[in-house]
mmCIF file of C-alpha atoms and ligand atoms in Angstrom:
data_model
loop_
_atom_site.group_PDB
_atom_site.id
_atom_site.type_symbol
_atom_site.label_atom_id
_atom_site.label_comp_id
_atom_site.label_asym_id
_atom_site.label_seq_id
_atom_site.Cartn_x
_atom_site.Cartn_y
_atom_site.Cartn_z
ATOM 1 C CA MET B 2 0.000 0.000 0.000
ATOM 2 C CA THR B 3 1.497 3.305 -0.960
ATOM 3 C CA GLN B 4 1.593 6.371 1.261
ATOM 4 C CA ASP B 5 0.222 9.576 -0.213
ATOM 5 C CA PHE B 6 2.918 11.756 1.337
ATOM 6 C CA PRO B 7 6.690 11.369 1.621
ATOM 7 C CA LEU B 8 7.928 8.970 4.284
ATOM 8 C CA PRO B 9 10.587 10.000 6.771
ATOM 9 C CA GLN B 10 14.122 9.323 5.570
ATOM 10 C CA HIS B 11 15.361 5.821 6.333
ATOM 11 C CA SER B 12 11.768 4.671 6.670
ATOM 12 C CA ARG B 13 11.320 1.102 7.865
ATOM 13 C CA ILE B 14 7.956 0.778 6.105
ATOM 14 C CA VAL B 15 7.744 -1.683 3.224
ATOM 15 C CA GLU B 16 4.848 -2.588 1.004
ATOM 16 C CA THR B 17 3.825 -6.150 1.778
ATOM 17 C CA ASP B 18 4.405 -8.628 -1.043
ATOM 18 C CA GLU B 19 5.931 -12.078 -1.352
ATOM 19 C CA ASP B 20 9.505 -10.745 -1.239
ATOM 20 C CA THR B 21 9.108 -8.409 1.727
ATOM 21 C CA LEU B 22 7.148 -11.068 3.586
ATOM 22 C CA ALA B 23 9.987 -13.551 3.083
ATOM 23 C CA MET B 24 12.476 -10.920 4.247
ATOM 24 C CA ALA B 25 10.371 -10.148 7.339
ATOM 25 C CA ALA B 26 10.013 -13.864 8.162
ATOM 26 C CA GLN B 27 13.800 -14.244 7.945
ATOM 27 C CA ALA B 28 14.192 -11.193 10.206
ATOM 28 C CA ILE B 29 11.944 -12.897 12.794
ATOM 29 C CA ARG B 30 14.068 -16.053 12.598
ATOM 30 C CA ASP B 31 17.176 -13.874 13.034
ATOM 31 C CA GLY B 32 15.785 -12.442 16.286
ATOM 32 C CA LYS B 33 14.910 -9.029 14.854
ATOM 33 C CA LEU B 34 11.822 -6.875 15.411
ATOM 34 C CA VAL B 35 9.108 -6.754 12.750
ATOM 35 C CA ALA B 36 6.008 -4.583 13.036
ATOM 36 C CA PHE B 37 3.007 -6.067 11.264
ATOM 37 C CA PRO B 38 -0.689 -5.331 10.835
ATOM 38 C CA THR B 39 -3.355 -7.251 12.704
ATOM 39 C CA GLU B 40 -7.074 -6.580 12.425
ATOM 40 C CA THR B 41 -6.980 -4.810 15.817
ATOM 41 C CA VAL B 42 -3.796 -2.693 15.910
ATOM 42 C CA TYR B 43 -0.239 -3.055 14.562
ATOM 43 C CA GLY B 44 1.937 -5.414 16.597
ATOM 44 C CA LEU B 45 5.666 -5.241 17.350
ATOM 45 C CA GLY B 46 6.680 -8.839 16.743
ATOM 46 C CA ALA B 47 9.607 -11.074 17.618
ATOM 47 C CA ASP B 48 10.318 -14.801 17.824
ATOM 48 C CA ALA B 49 8.377 -15.794 20.956
ATOM 49 C CA ALA B 50 10.800 -18.648 21.714
ATOM 50 C CA SER B 51 13.875 -16.423 21.885
ATOM 51 C CA ASP B 52 14.649 -14.703 25.205
ATOM 52 C CA ARG B 53 16.875 -12.190 23.463
ATOM 53 C CA ALA B 54 14.404 -11.296 20.738
ATOM 54 C CA VAL B 55 11.558 -10.936 23.227
ATOM 55 C CA ALA B 56 13.695 -8.808 25.555
ATOM 56 C CA SER B 57 14.364 -6.418 22.677
ATOM 57 C CA ILE B 58 10.592 -5.789 22.372
ATOM 58 C CA PHE B 59 10.568 -4.512 25.958
ATOM 59 C CA ASP B 60 13.603 -2.304 25.216
ATOM 60 C CA ALA B 61 12.141 -0.848 22.023
ATOM 61 C CA LYS B 62 8.868 0.064 23.742
ATOM 62 C CA ASP B 63 10.357 1.061 27.103
ATOM 63 C CA ARG B 64 7.972 -1.435 28.592
ATOM 64 C CA PRO B 65 8.388 -2.784 32.136
ATOM 65 C CA GLN B 66 9.634 -6.387 31.989
ATOM 66 C CA PHE B 67 6.891 -7.669 34.295
ATOM 67 C CA ASN B 68 4.081 -6.724 31.881
ATOM 68 C CA PRO B 69 3.584 -9.904 29.833
ATOM 69 C CA LEU B 70 3.043 -10.087 26.063
ATOM 70 C CA ILE B 71 0.428 -11.761 23.880
ATOM 71 C CA VAL B 72 1.775 -14.604 21.722
ATOM 72 C CA HIS B 73 0.299 -14.847 18.213
ATOM 73 C CA PHE B 74 -0.235 -18.113 16.342
ATOM 74 C CA ALA B 75 -1.212 -19.107 12.801
ATOM 75 C CA ASP B 76 -3.946 -21.424 14.083
ATOM 76 C CA ALA B 77 -5.363 -23.022 17.223
ATOM 77 C CA GLY B 78 -3.362 -26.215 16.675
ATOM 78 C CA GLN B 79 -0.084 -24.309 16.942
ATOM 79 C CA ALA B 80 -1.318 -22.566 20.119
ATOM 80 C CA ALA B 81 -2.298 -25.924 21.638
ATOM 81 C CA LEU B 82 1.394 -26.906 21.663
ATOM 82 C CA GLU B 83 2.063 -24.150 24.205
ATOM 83 C CA VAL B 84 -1.061 -23.837 26.396
ATOM 84 C CA VAL B 85 -3.720 -26.154 27.802
ATOM 85 C CA PHE B 86 -7.186 -25.719 26.263
ATOM 86 C CA ASP B 87 -10.244 -26.736 28.256
ATOM 87 C CA ASP B 88 -13.843 -26.956 27.001
ATOM 88 C CA ARG B 89 -14.478 -23.262 27.630
ATOM 89 C CA ALA B 90 -11.384 -22.298 25.642
ATOM 90 C CA ARG B 91 -12.373 -24.609 22.786
ATOM 91 C CA LYS B 92 -15.850 -23.103 22.669
ATOM 92 C CA LEU B 93 -14.491 -19.563 22.501
ATOM 93 C CA THR B 94 -11.775 -20.269 19.960
ATOM 94 C CA GLN B 95 -14.220 -22.086 17.691
ATOM 95 C CA ALA B 96 -16.489 -19.065 17.793
ATOM 96 C CA PHE B 97 -13.942 -16.239 17.616
ATOM 97 C CA TRP B 98 -10.645 -17.456 16.094
ATOM 98 C CA PRO B 99 -9.134 -16.257 13.917
ATOM 99 C CA GLY B 100 -10.087 -12.986 15.559
ATOM 100 C CA SER B 101 -9.804 -10.367 18.236
ATOM 101 C CA LEU B 102 -10.030 -12.549 21.326
ATOM 102 C CA THR B 103 -6.997 -13.211 23.526
ATOM 103 C CA LEU B 104 -7.178 -16.064 26.026
ATOM 104 C CA VAL B 105 -5.023 -16.367 29.129
ATOM 105 C CA LEU B 106 -4.457 -20.102 29.634
ATOM 106 C CA PRO B 107 -2.128 -22.346 31.656
ATOM 107 C CA ARG B 108 1.278 -22.745 30.015
ATOM 108 C CA ARG B 109 2.266 -26.264 29.083
ATOM 109 C CA LYS B 110 5.213 -27.546 31.082
ATOM 110 C CA ASP B 111 7.076 -28.260 27.840
ATOM 111 C CA SER B 112 6.178 -24.930 26.224
ATOM 112 C CA SER B 113 8.942 -23.481 24.061
ATOM 113 C CA ILE B 114 7.768 -19.892 24.597
ATOM 114 C CA SER B 115 10.270 -17.632 26.339
ATOM 115 C CA LEU B 116 9.445 -16.948 29.988
ATOM 116 C CA VAL B 117 10.416 -13.355 29.288
ATOM 117 C CA ALA B 118 7.288 -13.095 27.095
ATOM 118 C CA SER B 119 4.985 -14.191 29.902
ATOM 119 C CA ALA B 120 6.939 -12.266 32.569
ATOM 120 C CA GLY B 121 7.610 -15.513 34.411
ATOM 121 C CA LEU B 122 3.897 -16.281 34.923
ATOM 122 C CA ASP B 123 2.590 -19.836 34.644
ATOM 123 C CA THR B 124 -0.038 -18.598 32.182
ATOM 124 C CA LEU B 125 0.266 -17.379 28.608
ATOM 125 C CA ALA B 126 -1.898 -14.939 26.650
ATOM 126 C CA VAL B 127 -2.575 -16.401 23.184
ATOM 127 C CA ARG B 128 -4.423 -15.337 20.070
ATOM 128 C CA VAL B 129 -4.814 -16.130 16.351
ATOM 129 C CA PRO B 130 -5.205 -12.810 14.508
ATOM 130 C CA ASP B 131 -7.699 -12.353 11.697
ATOM 131 C CA ASN B 132 -5.308 -10.647 9.312
ATOM 132 C CA ILE B 133 -3.825 -12.370 6.325
ATOM 133 C CA ILE B 134 -0.432 -10.618 6.578
ATOM 134 C CA ALA B 135 -0.105 -11.428 10.283
ATOM 135 C CA ARG B 136 -0.864 -15.102 9.752
ATOM 136 C CA ALA B 137 1.381 -15.305 6.667
ATOM 137 C CA LEU B 138 4.260 -13.852 8.704
ATOM 138 C CA ILE B 139 3.761 -16.428 11.475
ATOM 139 C CA GLU B 140 3.458 -19.280 8.969
ATOM 140 C CA THR B 141 6.414 -18.217 6.832
ATOM 141 C CA SER B 142 8.713 -17.639 9.800
ATOM 142 C CA GLY B 143 7.576 -20.909 11.354
ATOM 143 C CA ARG B 144 7.593 -19.282 14.798
ATOM 144 C CA PRO B 145 4.915 -18.128 17.217
ATOM 145 C CA ILE B 146 5.278 -14.350 17.420
ATOM 146 C CA ALA B 147 5.187 -12.373 20.664
ATOM 147 C CA ALA B 148 3.737 -8.937 19.945
ATOM 148 C CA PRO B 149 2.440 -6.045 21.989
ATOM 149 C CA SER B 150 0.980 -3.021 20.241
ATOM 150 C CA ALA B 151 3.713 -1.353 18.175
ATOM 151 C CA ASN B 152 3.999 1.934 20.062
ATOM 152 C CA ARG B 153 6.098 3.396 22.861
ATOM 153 C CA SER B 154 4.710 2.268 26.198
ATOM 154 C CA GLY B 155 1.773 4.380 27.374
ATOM 155 C CA THR B 156 1.058 6.141 24.077
ATOM 156 C CA LEU B 157 -1.758 5.674 21.563
ATOM 157 C CA SER B 158 -1.900 2.310 19.829
ATOM 158 C CA PRO B 159 -1.022 2.359 16.102
ATOM 159 C CA THR B 160 -3.701 1.624 13.514
ATOM 160 C CA ALA B 161 -1.523 2.436 10.465
ATOM 161 C CA ALA B 162 2.076 1.715 9.448
ATOM 162 C CA LEU B 163 3.005 5.386 9.677
ATOM 163 C CA HIS B 164 1.899 5.513 13.345
ATOM 164 C CA VAL B 165 4.420 2.758 14.064
ATOM 165 C CA GLU B 166 7.170 4.617 12.237
ATOM 166 C CA LEU B 167 6.485 7.832 14.134
ATOM 167 C CA SER B 168 6.376 6.095 17.506
ATOM 168 C CA LEU B 169 9.290 3.655 17.230
ATOM 169 C CA ARG B 170 11.511 5.112 14.478
ATOM 170 C CA ASP B 171 14.708 3.079 14.123
ATOM 171 C CA LYS B 172 13.894 0.763 17.029
ATOM 172 C CA VAL B 173 12.057 -1.533 14.636
ATOM 173 C CA ASP B 174 13.797 -3.342 11.784
ATOM 174 C CA ILE B 175 10.910 -3.726 9.316
ATOM 175 C CA ILE B 176 7.341 -2.375 9.263
ATOM 176 C CA LEU B 177 5.044 -4.401 7.002
ATOM 177 C CA ASP B 178 2.392 -2.080 5.616
ATOM 178 C CA GLY B 179 -1.114 -3.494 5.605
ATOM 179 C CA GLY B 180 -3.090 -0.270 5.424
ATOM 180 C CA SER B 181 -5.469 0.793 8.193
ATOM 181 C CA CYS B 182 -6.468 -1.844 10.745
ATOM 182 C CA ALA B 183 -9.967 -3.152 10.033
ATOM 183 C CA VAL B 184 -11.097 -3.139 13.698
ATOM 184 C CA GLY B 185 -8.868 -0.448 15.205
ATOM 185 C CA ILE B 186 -9.122 -1.339 18.917
ATOM 186 C CA GLU B 187 -7.233 -4.069 20.801
ATOM 187 C CA SER B 188 -8.410 -7.613 21.395
ATOM 188 C CA THR B 189 -10.640 -8.582 24.292
ATOM 189 C CA ILE B 190 -8.645 -10.482 26.929
ATOM 190 C CA VAL B 191 -10.364 -13.256 28.893
ATOM 191 C CA ASP B 192 -8.552 -15.142 31.633
ATOM 192 C CA LEU B 193 -9.541 -18.816 31.691
ATOM 193 C CA SER B 194 -6.729 -19.971 33.963
ATOM 194 C CA GLY B 195 -9.007 -20.009 37.006
ATOM 195 C CA GLU B 196 -12.446 -21.376 37.754
ATOM 196 C CA THR B 197 -14.358 -18.228 36.792
ATOM 197 C CA PRO B 198 -13.743 -16.650 33.390
ATOM 198 C CA THR B 199 -12.524 -13.110 33.987
ATOM 199 C CA LEU B 200 -12.490 -10.172 31.616
ATOM 200 C CA LEU B 201 -9.000 -8.672 31.872
ATOM 201 C CA ARG B 202 -9.455 -6.103 29.106
ATOM 202 C CA PRO B 203 -12.642 -5.122 27.262
ATOM 203 C CA GLY B 204 -11.884 -5.029 23.553
ATOM 204 C CA ALA B 205 -12.965 -5.729 20.018
ATOM 205 C CA ILE B 206 -15.218 -8.687 20.870
ATOM 206 C CA PRO B 207 -18.060 -7.441 23.088
ATOM 207 C CA MET B 208 -18.229 -9.066 26.513
ATOM 208 C CA GLU B 209 -21.902 -9.800 25.874
ATOM 209 C CA ASP B 210 -20.958 -12.109 22.951
ATOM 210 C CA ILE B 211 -18.574 -14.053 25.183
ATOM 211 C CA ALA B 212 -21.099 -14.287 28.024
ATOM 212 C CA ALA B 213 -23.644 -15.647 25.542
ATOM 213 C CA LEU B 214 -21.409 -18.718 25.149
ATOM 214 C CA LEU B 215 -19.846 -19.063 28.614
ATOM 215 C CA GLY B 216 -22.378 -17.551 30.978
ATOM 216 C CA PRO B 217 -21.419 -14.806 33.428
ATOM 217 C CA ILE B 218 -17.915 -13.344 33.166
ATOM 218 C CA ALA B 219 -16.251 -11.811 36.206
ATOM 219 C CA LEU B 220 -14.814 -8.325 36.009
ATOM 220 C CA PRO B 221 -11.368 -7.939 37.503
ATOM 221 C CA GLY B 222 -11.596 -6.960 41.163
ATOM 222 C CA ASN B 223 -9.074 -5.172 43.331
ATOM 223 C CA GLY B 224 -6.753 -8.147 43.449
ATOM 224 C CA SER B 225 -6.313 -8.184 39.705
ATOM 225 C CA ALA B 226 -3.322 -5.852 39.560
ATOM 226 C CA VAL B 227 -0.887 -8.721 39.314
ATOM 227 C CA LYS B 228 -2.952 -10.749 36.862
ATOM 228 C CA ALA B 229 -3.389 -7.930 34.381
ATOM 229 C CA PRO B 230 -0.622 -5.454 34.984
ATOM 230 C CA GLY B 231 -1.591 -3.344 31.996
ATOM 231 C CA MET B 232 -5.015 -2.670 33.469
ATOM 232 C CA MET B 233 -3.865 -0.338 36.189
ATOM 233 C CA SER B 234 -2.300 2.562 34.551
ATOM 234 C CA ARG B 235 -2.511 5.608 32.398
ATOM 235 C CA HIS B 236 -2.354 4.294 28.932
ATOM 236 C CA TYR B 237 -3.375 4.993 25.345
ATOM 237 C CA ALA B 238 -2.622 8.606 26.078
ATOM 238 C CA PRO B 239 -2.168 11.532 23.727
ATOM 239 C CA SER B 240 0.129 14.309 24.984
ATOM 240 C CA ILE B 241 -2.685 16.760 25.805
ATOM 241 C CA PRO B 242 -5.296 16.345 28.581
ATOM 242 C CA ILE B 243 -8.488 14.412 27.869
ATOM 243 C CA ARG B 244 -11.799 14.949 29.688
ATOM 244 C CA ILE B 245 -14.485 12.340 29.174
ATOM 245 C CA ASN B 246 -18.296 12.221 29.458
ATOM 246 C CA ILE B 247 -18.512 15.899 28.544
ATOM 247 C CA THR B 248 -21.919 17.127 27.390
ATOM 248 C CA PRO B 249 -22.038 19.990 24.841
ATOM 249 C CA GLU B 250 -22.715 22.676 27.500
ATOM 250 C CA ASN B 251 -19.648 21.632 29.492
ATOM 251 C CA ARG B 252 -17.004 21.986 26.834
ATOM 252 C CA GLN B 253 -14.261 24.465 27.553
ATOM 253 C CA ARG B 254 -12.531 27.011 25.381
ATOM 254 C CA GLY B 255 -9.557 25.731 23.458
ATOM 255 C CA GLU B 256 -10.673 22.143 23.799
ATOM 256 C CA ALA B 257 -11.396 20.074 20.720
ATOM 257 C CA TYR B 258 -14.752 18.313 21.022
ATOM 258 C CA LEU B 259 -14.784 14.655 19.995
ATOM 259 C CA THR B 260 -18.407 13.639 19.585
ATOM 260 C CA PHE B 261 -20.510 10.553 18.976
ATOM 261 C CA GLY B 262 -23.865 10.022 17.251
ATOM 262 C CA PRO B 263 -26.346 11.861 15.048
ATOM 263 C CA ASP B 264 -27.389 14.420 17.665
ATOM 264 C CA ALA B 265 -23.883 15.728 18.281
ATOM 265 C CA PRO B 266 -23.380 19.453 17.730
ATOM 266 C CA LYS B 267 -22.346 20.123 14.143
ATOM 267 C CA ARG B 268 -19.604 22.456 15.335
ATOM 268 C CA ALA B 269 -17.329 19.820 16.792
ATOM 269 C CA ALA B 270 -13.803 18.827 15.902
ATOM 270 C CA LEU B 271 -14.546 15.248 14.889
ATOM 271 C CA ASN B 272 -17.356 12.734 15.248
ATOM 272 C CA LEU B 273 -16.417 9.129 16.122
ATOM 273 C CA SER B 274 -19.533 7.939 14.311
ATOM 274 C CA ARG B 275 -22.274 10.224 13.104
ATOM 275 C CA LYS B 276 -24.487 7.156 12.613
ATOM 276 C CA GLY B 277 -24.005 6.254 16.271
ATOM 277 C CA ASP B 278 -22.322 2.979 15.289
ATOM 278 C CA LEU B 279 -20.016 1.763 18.089
ATOM 279 C CA LYS B 280 -18.025 -0.431 15.711
ATOM 280 C CA GLU B 281 -17.235 2.543 13.505
ATOM 281 C CA ALA B 282 -16.416 4.609 16.603
ATOM 282 C CA ALA B 283 -13.997 1.972 17.938
ATOM 283 C CA GLY B 284 -12.245 1.908 14.567
ATOM 284 C CA ASN B 285 -11.871 5.695 14.548
ATOM 285 C CA LEU B 286 -10.891 6.172 18.197
ATOM 286 C CA PHE B 287 -7.082 6.051 18.131
ATOM 287 C CA ALA B 288 -6.711 7.759 14.758
ATOM 288 C CA MET B 289 -9.001 10.632 15.822
ATOM 289 C CA LEU B 290 -7.284 11.123 19.197
ATOM 290 C CA ARG B 291 -4.016 11.198 17.297
ATOM 291 C CA ALA B 292 -5.376 13.732 14.790
ATOM 292 C CA LEU B 293 -6.498 16.062 17.598
ATOM 293 C CA ASP B 294 -3.240 15.784 19.535
ATOM 294 C CA MET B 295 -1.623 18.821 17.969
ATOM 295 C CA PRO B 296 -0.229 22.232 18.806
ATOM 296 C CA GLY B 297 -2.918 24.863 19.313
ATOM 297 C CA ILE B 298 -5.352 22.426 20.901
ATOM 298 C CA ARG B 299 -5.360 22.650 24.707
ATOM 299 C CA GLY B 300 -7.185 19.445 25.385
ATOM 300 C CA ILE B 301 -9.739 16.980 24.098
ATOM 301 C CA ALA B 302 -13.279 16.762 25.499
ATOM 302 C CA VAL B 303 -15.193 13.610 24.622
ATOM 303 C CA GLN B 304 -18.975 13.320 24.493
ATOM 304 C CA PRO B 305 -20.485 10.448 26.547
ATOM 305 C CA ILE B 306 -20.292 7.077 24.745
ATOM 306 C CA PRO B 307 -22.891 4.381 25.565
ATOM 307 C CA ASP B 308 -21.286 1.803 27.867
ATOM 308 C CA VAL B 309 -22.513 -1.319 26.077
ATOM 309 C CA GLY B 310 -20.914 -3.716 23.585
ATOM 310 C CA LEU B 311 -17.882 -2.111 21.958
ATOM 311 C CA GLY B 312 -18.664 1.047 23.938
ATOM 312 C CA ARG B 313 -17.105 -0.654 26.973
ATOM 313 C CA ALA B 314 -13.779 -1.004 25.161
ATOM 314 C CA ILE B 315 -13.961 2.610 23.951
ATOM 315 C CA ASN B 316 -14.742 3.899 27.459
ATOM 316 C CA ASP B 317 -11.998 1.752 28.986
ATOM 317 C CA ARG B 318 -9.384 3.305 26.657
ATOM 318 C CA LEU B 319 -10.740 6.815 27.195
ATOM 319 C CA GLU B 320 -10.808 6.447 30.994
ATOM 320 C CA ARG B 321 -7.203 5.379 31.060
ATOM 321 C CA ALA B 322 -6.129 8.083 28.629
ATOM 322 C CA ALA B 323 -7.903 10.615 30.859
ATOM 323 C CA LEU B 324 -6.165 9.694 34.136
ATOM 324 C CA SER B 325 -4.641 12.896 35.418
ATOM 325 C CA LEU B 326 -0.953 13.279 36.098
ATOM 326 C CA GLU B 327 -1.561 13.139 39.869
ATOM 327 C CA LYS B 328 -3.532 9.912 39.590
ATOM 328 C CA ARG B 329 -0.844 8.586 37.339
ATOM 329 C CA ALA B 330 1.683 8.793 40.152
ATOM 330 C CA LEU B 331 0.925 5.358 41.531
ATOM 331 C CA PRO B 332 2.477 4.115 44.782
ATOM 332 C CA LYS B 333 6.002 2.799 44.329
ATOM 333 C CA SER B 334 4.869 -0.759 44.989
ATOM 334 C CA ILE B 335 2.576 -0.613 41.937
ATOM 335 C CA PRO B 336 4.736 0.691 39.105
ATOM 336 C CA ASP B 337 3.092 2.521 36.239
ATOM 337 C CA VAL B 338 2.899 -0.203 33.672
ATOM 338 C CA ASN B 339 1.687 0.488 30.185
ATOM 339 C CA ALA B 340 1.415 -1.880 27.321
HETATM 340 O O1 TXA G 21 -5.148 -6.564 19.840
HETATM 341 C C1 TXA G 21 -4.188 -6.856 20.573
HETATM 342 O O2 TXA G 21 -4.330 -7.559 21.574
HETATM 343 C C2 TXA G 21 -2.819 -6.306 20.174
HETATM 344 C C3 TXA G 21 -2.377 -6.977 18.884
HETATM 345 C C4 TXA G 21 -0.993 -6.590 18.459
HETATM 346 O O3 TXA G 21 -2.506 -8.372 19.013
HETATM 347 N N1 TXA G 21 -1.868 -6.541 21.215
HETATM 348 C C5 TXA G 21 -1.869 -5.863 22.399
HETATM 349 O O4 TXA G 21 -0.833 -6.200 23.240
HETATM 350 O O5 TXA G 21 -2.717 -5.030 22.694
HETATM 351 P P1 TXA G 21 -0.414 -5.327 24.496
HETATM 352 O O6 TXA G 21 0.898 -5.847 24.927
HETATM 353 O O7 TXA G 21 -0.463 -3.895 24.128
HETATM 354 O O8 TXA G 21 -1.469 -5.713 25.595
HETATM 355 C C6 TXA G 21 -1.449 -7.012 26.142
HETATM 356 C C7 TXA G 21 -2.124 -7.063 27.484
HETATM 357 C C8 TXA G 21 -1.350 -6.367 28.587
HETATM 358 O O9 TXA G 21 -2.245 -5.569 29.348
HETATM 359 C C9 TXA G 21 -0.819 -7.513 29.439
HETATM 360 O O10 TXA G 21 -0.715 -7.168 30.795
HETATM 361 C C10 TXA G 21 -1.861 -8.599 29.218
HETATM 362 O O11 TXA G 21 -2.209 -8.453 27.860
HETATM 363 N N2 TXA G 21 -1.320 -9.959 29.386
HETATM 364 C C11 TXA G 21 -0.418 -10.611 28.612
HETATM 365 N N3 TXA G 21 -0.124 -11.834 29.102
HETATM 366 C C12 TXA G 21 -0.860 -11.984 30.210
HETATM 367 C C13 TXA G 21 -0.993 -13.037 31.173
HETATM 368 N N4 TXA G 21 -0.310 -14.184 31.091
HETATM 369 N N5 TXA G 21 -1.854 -12.820 32.198
HETATM 370 C C14 TXA G 21 -2.550 -11.662 32.287
HETATM 371 N N6 TXA G 21 -2.462 -10.622 31.413
HETATM 372 C C15 TXA G 21 -1.628 -10.776 30.397
HETATM 373 MG MG1 MG G 22 -0.633 -1.789 24.049
#
């Protein structure tokens, strides 16, 4: 896919074709970092079996080592070599894989996945992405690929190759261009390692769809900080302040107004979905926050978004982006981890 404006010098972005895919697969086997599109957001990938390669993901992102990574597979059979599937996991993967559902499952004792990827936990987060380039890269390299979102820790997730370039620059070896991500918000993470299925991160697959198959899903309680380190902190943040749940009368001067739905004031910076479609809004979220994060804009005010279906994932990202600097200063015992 070609860019319609000049790329930065020494760009790492390549159009994806048979040759660049083969080159990227070789780079994975050589322990290098390859950014690639998934249907949710771009991932920063490395050979999941190599301690060194996985450690370089943490370095490139400035990510705390104890925040584990999702490992991506070409199919469920490949994932089953590394984690233990039970009936619940089989039900969910049959319904949603390939796709935007990540499962946290017990690691197999003989798993070849680096313990650095799972931060030493006895569980592993696994998913099969619904993107042809992502799966081709995994298949061609012959390796499961550990990949967090391809951005510096704590910043907005990338939904286009250029976002990756601007965030990581020369810290990534190759960026496979796959155009804009079809879904645009991260996968839903469900922990099945315990008795009760627990939602660790609302995401692209609505919780309601998962509950329809499994029955009630627990929301992470206070004790979940260790289980889902990325849940705690300021995250997905542009560089200017964000205020959320702001009705039209409560906007402030100098703030850009990010709206939702057909009744939104016409004089607003951007509308996440004029039709009021939560799927469209989720797809636009990161790109619109990014577009409004610019000099001359003092802050971003966001109109209330319905807290159902994909709205939960949107509100989760907005709430974390909106955490103030004071709230961000977490106690020393709970470091500020961002994915
Ligand atoms: O859509 C996505 O999930 C994207 C694409 C690239 O696949 N990936 C992504 O990864 O969002 P990342 O690293 O930005 O977020 C992964 C989250 C983190 O909050 C991490 O704490 C959690 O998954 N996680 C990973 N392994 C875990 C485990 N074993 N137990 C609990 N949480 C885990
Ligand atoms: Mg992330």
